[in-house]
XYZ file of C-alpha atoms in Angstrom:
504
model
C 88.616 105.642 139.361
C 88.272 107.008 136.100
C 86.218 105.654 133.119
C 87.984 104.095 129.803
C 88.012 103.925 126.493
C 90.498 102.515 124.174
C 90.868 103.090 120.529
C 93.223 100.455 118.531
C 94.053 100.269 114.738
C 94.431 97.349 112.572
C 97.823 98.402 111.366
C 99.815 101.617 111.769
C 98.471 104.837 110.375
C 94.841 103.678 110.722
C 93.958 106.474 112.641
C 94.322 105.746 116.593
C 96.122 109.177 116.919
C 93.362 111.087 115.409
C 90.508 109.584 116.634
C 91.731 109.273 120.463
C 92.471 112.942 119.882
C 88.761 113.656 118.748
C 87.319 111.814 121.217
C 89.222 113.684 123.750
C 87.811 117.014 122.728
C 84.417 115.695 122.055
C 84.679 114.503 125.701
C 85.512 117.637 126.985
C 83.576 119.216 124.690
C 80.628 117.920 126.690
C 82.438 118.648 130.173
C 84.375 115.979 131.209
C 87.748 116.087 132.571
C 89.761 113.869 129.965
C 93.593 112.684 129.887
C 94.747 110.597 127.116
C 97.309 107.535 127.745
C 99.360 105.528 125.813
C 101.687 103.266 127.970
C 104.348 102.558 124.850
C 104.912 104.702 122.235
C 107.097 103.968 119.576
C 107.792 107.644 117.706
C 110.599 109.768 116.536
C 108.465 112.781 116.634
C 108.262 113.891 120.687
C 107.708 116.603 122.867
C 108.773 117.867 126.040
C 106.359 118.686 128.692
C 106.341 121.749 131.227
C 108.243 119.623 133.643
C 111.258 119.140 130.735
C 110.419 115.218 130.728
C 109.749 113.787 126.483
C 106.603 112.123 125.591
C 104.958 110.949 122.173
C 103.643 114.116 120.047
C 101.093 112.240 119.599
C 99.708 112.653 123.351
C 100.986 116.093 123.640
C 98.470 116.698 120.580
C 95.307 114.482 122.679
C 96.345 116.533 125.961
C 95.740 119.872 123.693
C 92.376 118.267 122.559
C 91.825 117.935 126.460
C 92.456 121.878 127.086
C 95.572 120.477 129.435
C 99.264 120.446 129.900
C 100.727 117.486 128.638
C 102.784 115.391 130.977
C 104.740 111.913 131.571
C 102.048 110.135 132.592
C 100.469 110.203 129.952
C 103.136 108.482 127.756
C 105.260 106.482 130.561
C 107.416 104.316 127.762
C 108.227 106.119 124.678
C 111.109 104.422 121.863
C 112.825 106.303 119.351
C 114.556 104.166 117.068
C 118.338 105.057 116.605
C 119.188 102.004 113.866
C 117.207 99.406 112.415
C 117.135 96.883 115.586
C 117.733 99.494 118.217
C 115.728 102.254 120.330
C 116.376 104.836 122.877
C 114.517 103.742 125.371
C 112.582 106.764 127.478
C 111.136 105.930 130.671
C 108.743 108.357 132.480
C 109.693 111.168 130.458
C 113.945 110.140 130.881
C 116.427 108.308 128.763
C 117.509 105.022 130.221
C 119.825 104.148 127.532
C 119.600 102.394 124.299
C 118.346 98.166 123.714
C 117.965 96.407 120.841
C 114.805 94.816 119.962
C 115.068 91.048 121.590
C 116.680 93.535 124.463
C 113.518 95.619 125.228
C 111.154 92.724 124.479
C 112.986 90.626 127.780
C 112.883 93.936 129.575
C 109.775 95.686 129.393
C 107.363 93.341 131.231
C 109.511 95.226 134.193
C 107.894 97.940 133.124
C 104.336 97.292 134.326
C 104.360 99.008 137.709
C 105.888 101.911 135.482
C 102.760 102.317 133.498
C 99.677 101.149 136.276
C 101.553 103.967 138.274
C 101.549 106.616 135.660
C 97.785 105.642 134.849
C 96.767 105.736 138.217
C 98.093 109.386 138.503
C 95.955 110.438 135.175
C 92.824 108.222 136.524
C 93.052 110.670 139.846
C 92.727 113.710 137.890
C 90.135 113.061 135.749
C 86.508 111.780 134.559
C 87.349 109.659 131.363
C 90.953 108.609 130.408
C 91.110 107.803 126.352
C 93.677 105.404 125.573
C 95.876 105.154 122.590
C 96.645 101.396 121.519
C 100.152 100.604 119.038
C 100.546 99.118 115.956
C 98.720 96.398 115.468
C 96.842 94.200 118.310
C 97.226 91.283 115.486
C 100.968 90.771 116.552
C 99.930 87.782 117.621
C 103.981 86.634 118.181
C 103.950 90.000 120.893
C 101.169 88.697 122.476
C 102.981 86.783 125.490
C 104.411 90.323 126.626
C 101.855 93.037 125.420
C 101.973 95.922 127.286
C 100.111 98.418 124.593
C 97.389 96.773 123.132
C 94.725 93.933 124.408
C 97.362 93.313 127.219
C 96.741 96.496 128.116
C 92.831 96.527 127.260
C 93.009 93.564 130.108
C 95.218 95.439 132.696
C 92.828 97.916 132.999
C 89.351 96.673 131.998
C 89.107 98.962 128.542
C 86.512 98.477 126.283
C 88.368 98.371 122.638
C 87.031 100.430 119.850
C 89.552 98.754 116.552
C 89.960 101.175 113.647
C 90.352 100.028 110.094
C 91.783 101.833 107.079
C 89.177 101.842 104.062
C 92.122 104.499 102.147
C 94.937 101.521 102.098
C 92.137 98.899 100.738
C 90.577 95.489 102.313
C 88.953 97.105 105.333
C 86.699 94.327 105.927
C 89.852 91.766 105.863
C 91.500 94.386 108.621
C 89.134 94.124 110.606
C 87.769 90.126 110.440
C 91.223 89.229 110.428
C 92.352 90.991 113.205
C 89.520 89.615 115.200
C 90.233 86.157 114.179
C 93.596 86.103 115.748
C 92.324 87.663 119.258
C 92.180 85.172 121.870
C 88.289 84.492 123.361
C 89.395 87.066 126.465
C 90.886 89.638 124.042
C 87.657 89.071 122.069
C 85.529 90.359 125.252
C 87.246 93.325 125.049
C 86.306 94.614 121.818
C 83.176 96.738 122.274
C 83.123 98.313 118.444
C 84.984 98.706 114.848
C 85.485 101.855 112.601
C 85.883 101.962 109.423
C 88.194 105.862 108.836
C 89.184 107.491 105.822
C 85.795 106.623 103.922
C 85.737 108.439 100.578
C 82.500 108.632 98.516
C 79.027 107.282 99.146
C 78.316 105.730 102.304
C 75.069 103.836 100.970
C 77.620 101.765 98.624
C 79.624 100.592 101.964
C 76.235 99.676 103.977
C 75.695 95.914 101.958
C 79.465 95.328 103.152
C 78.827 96.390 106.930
C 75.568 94.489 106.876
C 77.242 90.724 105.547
C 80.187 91.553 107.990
C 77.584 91.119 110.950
C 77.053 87.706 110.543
C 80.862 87.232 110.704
C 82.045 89.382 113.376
C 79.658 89.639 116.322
C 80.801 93.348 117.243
C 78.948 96.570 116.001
C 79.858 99.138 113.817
C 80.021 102.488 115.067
C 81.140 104.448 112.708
C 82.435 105.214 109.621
C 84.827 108.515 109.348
C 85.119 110.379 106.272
C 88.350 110.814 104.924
C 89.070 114.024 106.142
C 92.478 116.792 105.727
C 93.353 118.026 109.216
C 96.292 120.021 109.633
C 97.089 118.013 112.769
C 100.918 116.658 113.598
C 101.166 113.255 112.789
C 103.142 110.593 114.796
C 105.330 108.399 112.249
C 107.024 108.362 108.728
C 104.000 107.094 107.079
C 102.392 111.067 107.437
C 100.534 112.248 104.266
C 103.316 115.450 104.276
C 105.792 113.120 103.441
C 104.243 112.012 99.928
C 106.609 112.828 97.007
C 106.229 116.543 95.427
C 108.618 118.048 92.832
C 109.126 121.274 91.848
C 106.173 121.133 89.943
C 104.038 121.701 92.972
C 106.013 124.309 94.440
C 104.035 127.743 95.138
C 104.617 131.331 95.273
C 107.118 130.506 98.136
C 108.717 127.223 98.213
C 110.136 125.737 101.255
C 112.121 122.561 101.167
C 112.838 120.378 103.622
C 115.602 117.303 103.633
C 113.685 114.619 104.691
C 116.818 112.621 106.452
C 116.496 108.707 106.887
C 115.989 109.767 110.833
C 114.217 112.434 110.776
C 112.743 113.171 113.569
C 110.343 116.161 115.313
C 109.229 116.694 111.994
C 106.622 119.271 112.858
C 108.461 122.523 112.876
C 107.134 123.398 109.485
C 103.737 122.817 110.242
C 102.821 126.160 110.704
C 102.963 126.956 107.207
C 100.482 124.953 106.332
C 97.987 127.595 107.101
C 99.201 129.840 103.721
C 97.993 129.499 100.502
C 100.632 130.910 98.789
C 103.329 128.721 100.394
C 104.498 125.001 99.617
C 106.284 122.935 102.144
C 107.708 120.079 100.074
C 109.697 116.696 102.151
C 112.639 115.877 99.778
C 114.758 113.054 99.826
C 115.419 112.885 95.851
C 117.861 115.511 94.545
C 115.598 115.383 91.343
C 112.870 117.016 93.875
C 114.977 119.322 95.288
C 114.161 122.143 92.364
C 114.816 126.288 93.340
C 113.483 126.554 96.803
C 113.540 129.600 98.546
C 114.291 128.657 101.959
C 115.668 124.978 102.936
C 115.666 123.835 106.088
C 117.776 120.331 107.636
C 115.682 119.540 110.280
C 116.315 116.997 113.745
C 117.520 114.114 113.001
C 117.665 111.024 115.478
C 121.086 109.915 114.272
C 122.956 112.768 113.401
C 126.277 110.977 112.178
C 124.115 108.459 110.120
C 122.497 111.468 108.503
C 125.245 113.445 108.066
C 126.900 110.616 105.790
C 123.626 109.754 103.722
C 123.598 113.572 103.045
C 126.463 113.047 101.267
C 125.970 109.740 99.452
C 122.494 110.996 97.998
C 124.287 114.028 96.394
C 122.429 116.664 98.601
C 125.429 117.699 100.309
C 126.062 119.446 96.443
C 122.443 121.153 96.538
C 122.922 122.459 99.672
C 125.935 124.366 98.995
C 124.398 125.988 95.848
C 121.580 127.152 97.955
C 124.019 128.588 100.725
C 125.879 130.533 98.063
C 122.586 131.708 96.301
C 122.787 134.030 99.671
C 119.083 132.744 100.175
C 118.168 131.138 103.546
C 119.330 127.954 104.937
C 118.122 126.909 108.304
C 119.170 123.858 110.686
C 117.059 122.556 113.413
C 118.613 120.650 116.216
C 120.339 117.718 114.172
C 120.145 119.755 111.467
C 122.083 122.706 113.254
C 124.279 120.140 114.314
C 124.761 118.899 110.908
C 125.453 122.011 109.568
C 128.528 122.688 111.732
C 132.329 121.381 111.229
C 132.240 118.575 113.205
C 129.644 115.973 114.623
C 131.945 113.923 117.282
C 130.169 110.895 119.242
C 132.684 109.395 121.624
C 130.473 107.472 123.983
C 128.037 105.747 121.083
C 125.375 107.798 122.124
C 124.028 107.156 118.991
C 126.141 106.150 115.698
C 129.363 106.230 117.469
C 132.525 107.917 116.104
C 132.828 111.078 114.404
C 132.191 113.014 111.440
C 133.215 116.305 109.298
C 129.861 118.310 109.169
C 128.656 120.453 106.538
C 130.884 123.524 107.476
C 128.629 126.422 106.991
C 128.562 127.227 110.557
C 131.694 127.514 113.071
C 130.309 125.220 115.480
C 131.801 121.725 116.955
C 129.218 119.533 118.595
C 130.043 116.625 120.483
C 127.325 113.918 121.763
C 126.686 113.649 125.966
C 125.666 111.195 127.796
C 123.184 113.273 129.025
C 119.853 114.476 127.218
C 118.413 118.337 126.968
C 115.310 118.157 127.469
C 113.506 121.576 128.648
C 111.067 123.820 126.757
C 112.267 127.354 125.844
C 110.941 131.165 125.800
C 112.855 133.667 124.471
C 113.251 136.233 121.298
C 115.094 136.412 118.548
C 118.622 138.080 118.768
C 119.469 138.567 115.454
C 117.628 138.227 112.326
C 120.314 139.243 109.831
C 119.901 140.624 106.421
C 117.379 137.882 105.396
C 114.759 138.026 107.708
C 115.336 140.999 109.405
C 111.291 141.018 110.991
C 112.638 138.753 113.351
C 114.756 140.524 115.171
C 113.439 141.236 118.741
C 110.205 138.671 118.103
C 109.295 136.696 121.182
C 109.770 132.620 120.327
C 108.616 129.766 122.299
C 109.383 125.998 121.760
C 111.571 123.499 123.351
C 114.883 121.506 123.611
C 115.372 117.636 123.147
C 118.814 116.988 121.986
C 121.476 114.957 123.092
C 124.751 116.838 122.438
C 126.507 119.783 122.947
C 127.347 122.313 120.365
C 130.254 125.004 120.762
C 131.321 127.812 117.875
C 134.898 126.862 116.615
C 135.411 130.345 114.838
C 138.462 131.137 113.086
C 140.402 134.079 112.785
C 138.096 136.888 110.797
C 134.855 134.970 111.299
C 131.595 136.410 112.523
C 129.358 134.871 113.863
C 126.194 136.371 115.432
C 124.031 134.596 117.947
C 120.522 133.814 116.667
C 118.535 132.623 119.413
C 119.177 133.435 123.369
C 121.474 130.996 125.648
C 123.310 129.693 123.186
C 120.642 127.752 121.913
C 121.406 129.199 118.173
C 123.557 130.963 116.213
C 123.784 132.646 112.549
C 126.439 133.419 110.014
C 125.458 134.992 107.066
C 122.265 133.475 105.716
C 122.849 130.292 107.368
C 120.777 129.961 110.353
C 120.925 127.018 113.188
C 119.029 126.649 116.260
C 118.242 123.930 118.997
C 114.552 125.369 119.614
C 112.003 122.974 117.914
C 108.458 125.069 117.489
C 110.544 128.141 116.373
C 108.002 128.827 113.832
C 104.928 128.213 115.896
C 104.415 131.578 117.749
C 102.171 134.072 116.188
C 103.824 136.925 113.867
C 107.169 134.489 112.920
C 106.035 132.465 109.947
C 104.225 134.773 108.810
C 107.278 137.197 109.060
C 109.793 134.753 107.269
C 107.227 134.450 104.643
C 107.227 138.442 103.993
C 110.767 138.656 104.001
C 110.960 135.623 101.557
C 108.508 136.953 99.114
C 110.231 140.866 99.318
C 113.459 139.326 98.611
C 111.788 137.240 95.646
C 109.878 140.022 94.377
C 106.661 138.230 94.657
C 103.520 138.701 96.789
C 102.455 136.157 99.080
C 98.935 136.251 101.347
C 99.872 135.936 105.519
C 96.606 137.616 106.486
C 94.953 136.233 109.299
C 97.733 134.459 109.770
C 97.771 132.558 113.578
C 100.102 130.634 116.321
C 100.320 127.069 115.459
C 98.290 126.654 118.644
C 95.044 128.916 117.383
C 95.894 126.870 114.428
C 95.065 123.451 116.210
C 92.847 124.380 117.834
C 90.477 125.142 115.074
C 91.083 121.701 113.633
C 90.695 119.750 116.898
C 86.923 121.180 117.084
C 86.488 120.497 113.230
C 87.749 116.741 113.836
C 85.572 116.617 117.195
C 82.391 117.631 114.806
C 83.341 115.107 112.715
C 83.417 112.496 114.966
C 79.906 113.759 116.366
C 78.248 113.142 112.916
C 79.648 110.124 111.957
C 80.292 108.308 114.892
C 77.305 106.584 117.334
C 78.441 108.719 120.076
C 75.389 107.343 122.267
C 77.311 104.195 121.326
C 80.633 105.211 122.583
C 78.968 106.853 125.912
C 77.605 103.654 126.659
C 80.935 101.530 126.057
C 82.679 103.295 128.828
C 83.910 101.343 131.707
C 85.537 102.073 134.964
C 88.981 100.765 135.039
C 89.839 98.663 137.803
C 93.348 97.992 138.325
C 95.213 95.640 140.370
C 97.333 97.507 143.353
C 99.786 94.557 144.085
C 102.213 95.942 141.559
């Protein structure tokens, strides 16, 4: 069976994602066959694999690291919150309904066979399986039912490499505490500690490192710069969310409505990648400034959404921007939201139903059933704004639970966007169900052109690339990083076969 490694944080956003991903590509880097794993994910920002099953973005990101296709196995349990105590719950890539909190926690210990079985079928394929870990391993009030962290570490014999966060202060607490709450077996497990997001010099950290080795009898092996990678990131706590007013807004200024459940927030990723263009995360009409395109993007809870667009006073903003006749786009939810009607008779997720936005004759009503299948196609119809995109080949996917149908009165146009109903337009309001519709080479840097012609401004898309040549470039800059400031002798030698039980 394969070899492991498994990389845990001492509190969300220490890392994990990052660093599993670079050690994937260093790993492969080096010629290994690598998978990464993480048995329970708890994300609102997914992806849906070749075989139309949803995992964590967050593997789907270490499986590009790999040079692979991402699939199931390699996120068997994924949650994505739909209220405050409550989670879809996705098992091996499928919905099985929603549970609260004290609901899962009873259930998931059922679980178990679930994830040994979907490691097993990773461990067969490959040399060295990288696991992601959840949270915080400190949780010492999970502990009875872990199924993510040192549970985990336990199930499958992983050596534990725990990650603190020098950027959010106390490191050396992080990491002492959370090894004084392990239990003496979880204790065995850990084989090193990082220290990521190190700014400054590294000679003024060694006198800390040095008096933390007669506390904590594990070794340090490493300490990561701090370090901007263009990389998706897996929760609300991302750096892109950070407040920005119109102040920072560049040549071309893209807003986005960051919704209370917002979710597959990577769509504008790709325009990171251009100087000349600002994507700014708004949630404060006081930030919403001039923008030049806005876009509504998925949302886990459309209904929910919906009404807190309202009661923030964005629901106002919007409108202005629709009848500036400049862009307006809607992404999944946000297509949805953008419509006359959001109707959710089975509870699916808020329940009930809701007047939408009305800028597009459309009627969507929530099913039982999820869409879950990645998409190919081109663009139909452009329309005056962006009329590059006409005829350009798109690529992305679907996760999205209802269906959405026009509900045009007499006189009203409305043109078909994207192919198979998956989008429409009407005027220079544009919705779509395809998440990545940015991502394929030629269409960002298209809306971009047509933005800054209509604006009268110039704005740099040379050497412009697919989100994917994109990544790729920054998964090799992370992997070097890694390689110079982690002991990766160190990390060779912590690897372990797994050995896992078969009586499940």
């Amino acid at each position: 069976m394969a070899k492991v490694i498994m990389v845990q944080g001492t509190m969300s956003n220490a890392g994990k994602s990052l660093l599993a991903a670079g050690l994937c590509r260093v790993f492969s880097r080096d010629g290994y066959r690598v998978r990464p794993f993480k048995s329970q994910n708890m994300a609102l920002n997914s992806f849906v694999t070749p075989e139309g099953l949803e995992i964590g973005r967050a593997q789907a990101m270490q499986a590009e690291a790999c040079g692979v296709e991402p699939s199931f196995a390699m996120n068997p349990i994924l949650l994505k919150p739909t209220a405050d105590a409550s989670s879809q719950v996705i098992v091996n890539g499928r919905s099985i309904g929603n549970m609260t909190a004290r609901e899962y926690f009873q259930y998931k210990l059922s679980l178990i066979p679930e994830v040994k079985s979907a490691f097993r079928q990773l461990a067969d394929q490959c040399d060295i399986v990288v696991i992601e870990g959840a949270g915080s391993p400190a949780e010492i009030n999970l502990r009875q039912k872990d199924i993510v962290n040192m549970g985990l570490a336990e199930m499958l014999n992983a050596p534990v490499i725990l990650v603190g966060d020098i950027d959010r202060g106390g490191v050396f607490a992080q990491l002492l505490g959370t090894y004084m709450l392990f239990s003496e077996k979880e204790k065995s497990h850990l084989a090193g500690l990082v220290i990521n997001k190190f700014r400054g010099d590294k000679t003024l950290l060694d006198p800390g490192i040095e008096m933390m080795k007669d506390m904590l009898p594990v070794p340090f092996v490493g300490v990561v710069p701090y370090t901007k990678l263009r990389l998706e990131d897996e929760d609300s706590l991302s750096e892109r969310f950070l407040r920005k007013s119109p102040r920072d807004a560049k040549a071309i200024d893209i807003v986005c409505v960051r919704l209370p459940w917002l979710s597959n927030f990577t769509d504008l990723d790709v325009f990171e990648q251009f100087r000349d263009v600002s994507v700014r995360y708004v949630d404060d009409v006081r930030d919403f400034g001039d923008p030049d395109m806005v876009v509504i993007p998925g949302s886990k809870n459309t209904i929910a959404d919906l009404r807190w667009i309202r009661s923030s006073g964005m629901e106002e903003l919007i409108r202005a921007h629709k009848a500036s006749g400049r862009p307006l786009f809607g992404i999944c939810g946000g297509f949805q939201i953008l419509g006359r009607e959001v109707c959710d008779p089975l509870g699916v997720e808020d329940g009930g139903s809701e007047e939408g936005l009305g800028l597009l004759p459309i009627k969507t009503v929530m099913e039982a059933v999820k869409t879950t299948r990645q998409f190919e196609g081109s663009v139909l119809d452009g329309g005056a704004c962006f009329p590059e995109l006409t005829g350009r080949g798109i690529t992305g996917y679907e996760i999205h639970m209802g269906k959405t149908v026009p509900v045009c009165e007499e006189g009203e146009e409305l043109s078909a966007f994207t192919p198979a109903g998956t989008g429409v337009r009407c005027g220079n309001v544009y919705g779509t169900y395809v998440h990545g519709f940015f991502d394929e080479a030629g269409v960002a840097g298209s809306v971009i052109r047509c933005l800054a012609k209509s604006k009268g401004v110039t704005a740099d898309t040379t050497g412009e690339m697919s989100r994917r040549e994109f990544k790729e470039k920054e998964y090799d800059r992370l992997a070097d990083v890694l390689e110079e400031n982690m002991d990766m002798k160190a990390i060779y030698a912590m690897l372990r076969e797994a050995r896992i039980s078969e009586d499940d």
